[in-house]
């Protein structure tokens, strides 16, 4: 029973990492986010995408520094005003 819970949590974590990586690449390359809700929340999609990719890479590398930088970039992507 415990093994099934651990496997389910691991599967969910991997699925979330893949989704975050796909959204990060999409935002970084195209400069916009898919869907209706996420584009309204993120002001700078390229910065957000770079942060999302850094968070996924930090998980693979086991680096808390990359994780902190990625979280900071995602937060900046939400609050920075677009350049005019």
mmCIF file of C-alpha atoms in Angstrom:
data_model
loop_
_atom_site.group_PDB
_atom_site.id
_atom_site.type_symbol
_atom_site.label_atom_id
_atom_site.label_comp_id
_atom_site.label_asym_id
_atom_site.label_seq_id
_atom_site.Cartn_x
_atom_site.Cartn_y
_atom_site.Cartn_z
ATOM 1 C CA UNK A 1 0.000 0.000 0.000
ATOM 2 C CA UNK A 2 2.767 2.452 0.958
ATOM 3 C CA UNK A 3 4.658 1.595 -2.236
ATOM 4 C CA UNK A 4 1.646 2.492 -4.354
ATOM 5 C CA UNK A 5 1.352 5.878 -2.655
ATOM 6 C CA UNK A 6 5.042 6.599 -3.219
ATOM 7 C CA UNK A 7 4.814 5.537 -6.866
ATOM 8 C CA UNK A 8 1.717 7.688 -7.364
ATOM 9 C CA UNK A 9 3.437 10.713 -5.827
ATOM 10 C CA UNK A 10 6.523 10.124 -7.977
ATOM 11 C CA UNK A 11 4.402 9.834 -11.122
ATOM 12 C CA UNK A 12 2.595 13.074 -10.246
ATOM 13 C CA UNK A 13 5.904 14.864 -9.626
ATOM 14 C CA UNK A 14 7.309 13.714 -12.969
ATOM 15 C CA UNK A 15 4.132 14.761 -14.792
ATOM 16 C CA UNK A 16 4.277 18.224 -13.187
ATOM 17 C CA UNK A 17 7.959 18.600 -14.099
ATOM 18 C CA UNK A 18 7.239 17.706 -17.727
ATOM 19 C CA UNK A 19 4.302 20.133 -17.861
ATOM 20 C CA UNK A 20 6.422 22.921 -16.341
ATOM 21 C CA UNK A 21 9.220 22.247 -18.837
ATOM 22 C CA UNK A 22 6.812 22.337 -21.787
ATOM 23 C CA UNK A 23 5.233 25.587 -20.578
ATOM 24 C CA UNK A 24 8.685 27.080 -19.970
ATOM 25 C CA UNK A 25 9.947 26.253 -23.460
ATOM 26 C CA UNK A 26 6.712 27.546 -25.006
ATOM 27 C CA UNK A 27 6.930 30.831 -23.093
ATOM 28 C CA UNK A 28 10.650 31.282 -23.724
ATOM 29 C CA UNK A 29 10.540 30.621 -27.461
ATOM 30 C CA UNK A 30 7.196 32.182 -28.415
ATOM 31 C CA UNK A 31 6.959 34.950 -25.836
ATOM 32 C CA UNK A 32 3.432 34.013 -24.802
ATOM 33 C CA UNK A 33 1.701 31.397 -22.698
ATOM 34 C CA UNK A 34 -1.067 29.017 -23.765
ATOM 35 C CA UNK A 35 -4.553 29.049 -22.323
ATOM 36 C CA UNK A 36 -6.787 31.778 -20.963
ATOM 37 C CA UNK A 37 -5.823 32.157 -17.323
ATOM 38 C CA UNK A 38 -2.027 31.920 -17.353
ATOM 39 C CA UNK A 39 -1.424 34.729 -19.891
ATOM 40 C CA UNK A 40 -3.475 37.090 -17.722
ATOM 41 C CA UNK A 41 -1.361 36.273 -14.658
ATOM 42 C CA UNK A 42 2.093 36.509 -16.254
ATOM 43 C CA UNK A 43 3.294 39.895 -17.491
ATOM 44 C CA UNK A 44 6.705 38.797 -18.834
ATOM 45 C CA UNK A 45 6.333 35.310 -20.369
ATOM 46 C CA UNK A 46 9.969 34.970 -21.467
ATOM 47 C CA UNK A 47 11.282 35.686 -17.960
ATOM 48 C CA UNK A 48 8.680 33.321 -16.516
ATOM 49 C CA UNK A 49 9.674 30.610 -19.008
ATOM 50 C CA UNK A 50 13.373 30.947 -18.188
ATOM 51 C CA UNK A 51 12.565 30.614 -14.484
ATOM 52 C CA UNK A 52 10.365 27.582 -15.071
ATOM 53 C CA UNK A 53 13.129 25.848 -17.020
ATOM 54 C CA UNK A 54 15.686 26.672 -14.334
ATOM 55 C CA UNK A 55 13.418 25.128 -11.700
ATOM 56 C CA UNK A 56 13.157 21.896 -13.714
ATOM 57 C CA UNK A 57 16.928 21.820 -14.301
ATOM 58 C CA UNK A 58 17.591 22.442 -10.599
ATOM 59 C CA UNK A 59 15.500 19.399 -9.734
ATOM 60 C CA UNK A 60 17.541 17.259 -12.137
ATOM 61 C CA UNK A 61 20.881 18.665 -10.919
ATOM 62 C CA UNK A 62 19.938 18.813 -7.249
ATOM 63 C CA UNK A 63 21.010 22.452 -7.016
ATOM 64 C CA UNK A 64 19.220 24.697 -4.499
ATOM 65 C CA UNK A 65 20.918 27.751 -6.034
ATOM 66 C CA UNK A 66 19.321 27.141 -9.430
ATOM 67 C CA UNK A 67 15.998 26.526 -7.704
ATOM 68 C CA UNK A 68 16.193 29.879 -5.898
ATOM 69 C CA UNK A 69 17.116 31.709 -9.111
ATOM 70 C CA UNK A 70 14.287 29.957 -10.981
ATOM 71 C CA UNK A 71 11.723 30.867 -8.326
ATOM 72 C CA UNK A 72 12.954 34.459 -8.438
ATOM 73 C CA UNK A 73 12.620 34.619 -12.228
ATOM 74 C CA UNK A 74 9.117 33.148 -12.112
ATOM 75 C CA UNK A 75 8.140 35.756 -9.516
ATOM 76 C CA UNK A 76 9.677 38.511 -11.650
ATOM 77 C CA UNK A 77 7.734 37.238 -14.650
ATOM 78 C CA UNK A 78 4.545 37.761 -12.683
ATOM 79 C CA UNK A 79 5.276 41.271 -11.366
ATOM 80 C CA UNK A 80 7.522 43.024 -13.930
ATOM 81 C CA UNK A 81 5.722 45.489 -16.149
ATOM 82 C CA UNK A 82 6.160 44.948 -19.888
ATOM 83 C CA UNK A 83 8.837 47.070 -21.565
ATOM 84 C CA UNK A 84 7.453 49.700 -23.902
#
